[in-house]
Amino acid sequence: MTELNVIDLKASVQGTEILKGVNLTVKSGEIHALMGPNGAGKSTLGYVLIGHPDYKVTSGRIILDGKDITGAAPEERARLGLFLAFQNPVSIPGVKISTFLRTAYNQMHPDEKLSLKDFFNLVKSNMESVGLNESFISRSVNDGFSGGERKRFEILQMLVLRPKIVILDEIDSGLDIDALKQVSSHIQREYNEGIGFIIITHYQRILKDIRPEFVHVLMNGRIVMNGDKNLSDKIETEGYDWLKEVA
Ligand code: ADP
Ligand code: MG
Ligand code: MG
């Protein structure tokens, strides 16, 4: 059982306060949708949670399984099981997929000594299940990936690395219906395995398949409303404007 607690979290980017007191608890086997208009601070929250160096926590705490990780290095957070699939993953020319995954795997599971062959087989079988063909493994990270390949690669990372809490930022953007269905079914499968999810999304298309139990709306750096599927349904028909009055 894993539990992530975000307590009155405030954070700034380049001297501007973006998160203005966020509270959120996510446990194993829960799916949380984090919704909100563009510029609300959704991605910022994701980056702050995984410890991106550009984002400074100015107050509040991030607790993972009772351990204060507010100031922990990204590698330490990853080792403890926190994973973010980036919205706009940077390309790392020259770093092969296989090397990238193995380095990340060893960071997250330092006690598991998988042989190169076993690791390769693990990656290969998961590549097949996310619909990436075999030649993919020898390409460089995100170098010339299509939109769909990026998203599939994010899901591949999740399947190979086996984190405890997964943050998916706009995993649904730019995916066609079939790819979206496939991604949703992988999320569903991992959910059944007990992984906790924060699914960041602007639209609610992906939520139709996934049906999160918890829906949070972030506006102007604060969670202004908590609810369930009914809340995301309401947002689909009415947008975010009505929430401005509540916020
Ligand atoms: P969302 O993901 O909800 O669309 P973001 O977290 O990307 O929102 O952005 C929230 C605000 O923070 C925006 O006003 C954005 O311009 C600003 N911001 C985010 N990242 C940076 C950055 N690296 N440098 C400067 N401003 C940033
Ligand atoms: Mg955005
Ligand atoms: Mg964003």
CSV table of N, CA and C and ligand atoms in Angstrom, one decimal, residues 13-14 16-19 35-47 52 54-55 87 169-170 200 202 218, ligand 1:
chain,number,residue,atom,x,y,z
A,13,VAL,N,7.8,29.2,-10.2
A,13,VAL,CA,8.7,29.0,-11.4
A,13,VAL,C,9.3,30.4,-11.7
A,14,GLN,N,10.6,30.5,-11.8
A,14,GLN,CA,11.2,31.8,-12.1
A,14,GLN,C,10.7,32.9,-11.3
A,16,THR,N,7.8,33.3,-10.0
A,16,THR,CA,6.3,33.5,-10.0
A,16,THR,C,5.6,32.3,-9.3
A,17,GLU,N,4.8,32.7,-8.3
A,17,GLU,CA,4.1,31.6,-7.6
A,17,GLU,C,3.0,31.0,-8.6
A,18,ILE,N,3.1,29.7,-8.8
A,18,ILE,CA,2.1,29.0,-9.7
A,18,ILE,C,1.2,28.1,-8.9
A,19,LEU,N,1.7,27.4,-8.0
A,19,LEU,CA,0.9,26.6,-7.1
A,19,LEU,C,0.7,27.3,-5.8
A,35,MET,N,-8.0,17.8,-13.5
A,35,MET,CA,-8.5,18.6,-14.7
A,35,MET,C,-8.2,20.1,-14.4
A,36,GLY,N,-8.4,20.9,-15.5
A,36,GLY,CA,-8.3,22.3,-15.3
A,36,GLY,C,-8.0,23.0,-16.6
A,37,PRO,N,-8.3,24.2,-16.7
A,37,PRO,CA,-8.0,24.9,-18.0
A,37,PRO,C,-6.5,25.1,-18.2
A,38,ASN,N,-6.2,25.5,-19.4
A,38,ASN,CA,-4.8,25.7,-19.7
A,38,ASN,C,-4.2,26.7,-18.8
A,39,GLY,N,-3.0,26.5,-18.4
A,39,GLY,CA,-2.2,27.4,-17.5
A,39,GLY,C,-2.6,27.4,-16.1
A,40,ALA,N,-3.4,26.4,-15.7
A,40,ALA,CA,-3.9,26.3,-14.3
A,40,ALA,C,-2.8,25.9,-13.3
A,41,GLY,N,-1.8,25.2,-13.9
A,41,GLY,CA,-0.7,24.7,-13.0
A,41,GLY,C,-0.6,23.2,-12.9
A,42,LYS,N,-1.4,22.5,-13.8
A,42,LYS,CA,-1.4,21.0,-13.7
A,42,LYS,C,0.0,20.4,-14.0
A,43,SER,N,0.6,20.8,-15.1
A,43,SER,CA,1.9,20.3,-15.4
A,43,SER,C,2.9,20.6,-14.3
A,44,THR,N,2.8,21.9,-13.8
A,44,THR,CA,3.7,22.3,-12.8
A,44,THR,C,3.6,21.4,-11.6
A,45,LEU,N,2.4,21.0,-11.2
A,45,LEU,CA,2.2,20.1,-10.1
A,45,LEU,C,2.9,18.8,-10.4
A,46,GLY,N,2.8,18.3,-11.6
A,46,GLY,CA,3.5,17.0,-12.0
A,46,GLY,C,5.0,17.2,-11.8
A,47,TYR,N,5.5,18.3,-12.3
A,47,TYR,CA,7.0,18.5,-12.3
A,47,TYR,C,7.5,18.7,-10.8
A,52,HIS,N,11.4,18.3,-10.4
A,52,HIS,CA,12.1,19.0,-11.5
A,52,HIS,C,12.8,20.2,-10.9
A,54,ASP,N,13.7,23.2,-12.0
A,54,ASP,CA,13.2,24.5,-12.3
A,54,ASP,C,12.0,25.0,-11.4
A,55,TYR,N,11.4,24.0,-10.7
A,55,TYR,CA,10.2,24.3,-9.9
A,55,TYR,C,10.6,24.3,-8.4
A,87,GLN,N,4.6,15.4,-20.5
A,87,GLN,CA,3.7,15.8,-21.6
A,87,GLN,C,4.5,16.1,-22.8
A,169,ASP,N,0.7,13.0,-17.8
A,169,ASP,CA,0.3,14.3,-18.2
A,169,ASP,C,-0.1,14.4,-19.6
A,170,GLU,N,-1.4,14.6,-19.8
A,170,GLU,CA,-2.0,14.7,-21.2
A,170,GLU,C,-1.6,13.5,-22.1
A,200,ILE,N,-3.6,13.6,-15.6
A,200,ILE,CA,-3.7,15.0,-15.8
A,200,ILE,C,-4.3,15.2,-17.2
A,202,HIS,N,-6.8,17.9,-19.9
A,202,HIS,CA,-7.6,19.1,-20.1
A,202,HIS,C,-9.0,18.7,-20.6
A,218,LEU,N,-8.2,21.9,-10.9
A,218,LEU,CA,-7.2,22.9,-10.5
A,218,LEU,C,-7.4,24.1,-11.4
B,1,ADP,P1,-1.2,23.6,-17.3
B,1,ADP,O1,-0.4,22.3,-17.3
B,1,ADP,O2,-2.4,23.5,-16.3
B,1,ADP,O3,-1.7,24.0,-18.6
B,1,ADP,P2,1.3,24.8,-16.5
B,1,ADP,O4,1.6,24.1,-15.2
B,1,ADP,O5,2.0,24.3,-17.7
B,1,ADP,O6,-0.3,24.7,-16.7
B,1,ADP,O7,1.5,26.3,-16.3
B,1,ADP,C1,1.0,27.1,-15.3
B,1,ADP,C2,1.6,28.5,-15.3
B,1,ADP,O8,3.0,28.4,-15.1
B,1,ADP,C3,1.5,29.1,-16.7
B,1,ADP,O9,1.2,30.5,-16.5
B,1,ADP,C4,2.9,28.9,-17.3
B,1,ADP,O10,3.2,30.0,-18.2
B,1,ADP,C5,3.8,29.0,-16.1
B,1,ADP,N1,5.0,28.1,-16.3
B,1,ADP,C6,5.0,26.8,-16.3
B,1,ADP,N2,6.3,26.3,-16.5
B,1,ADP,C7,7.0,27.4,-16.6
B,1,ADP,C8,8.4,27.6,-16.8
B,1,ADP,N3,9.3,26.6,-16.9
B,1,ADP,N4,8.9,28.9,-16.9
B,1,ADP,C9,8.0,30.0,-16.8
B,1,ADP,N5,6.7,29.8,-16.6
B,1,ADP,C10,6.2,28.6,-16.5
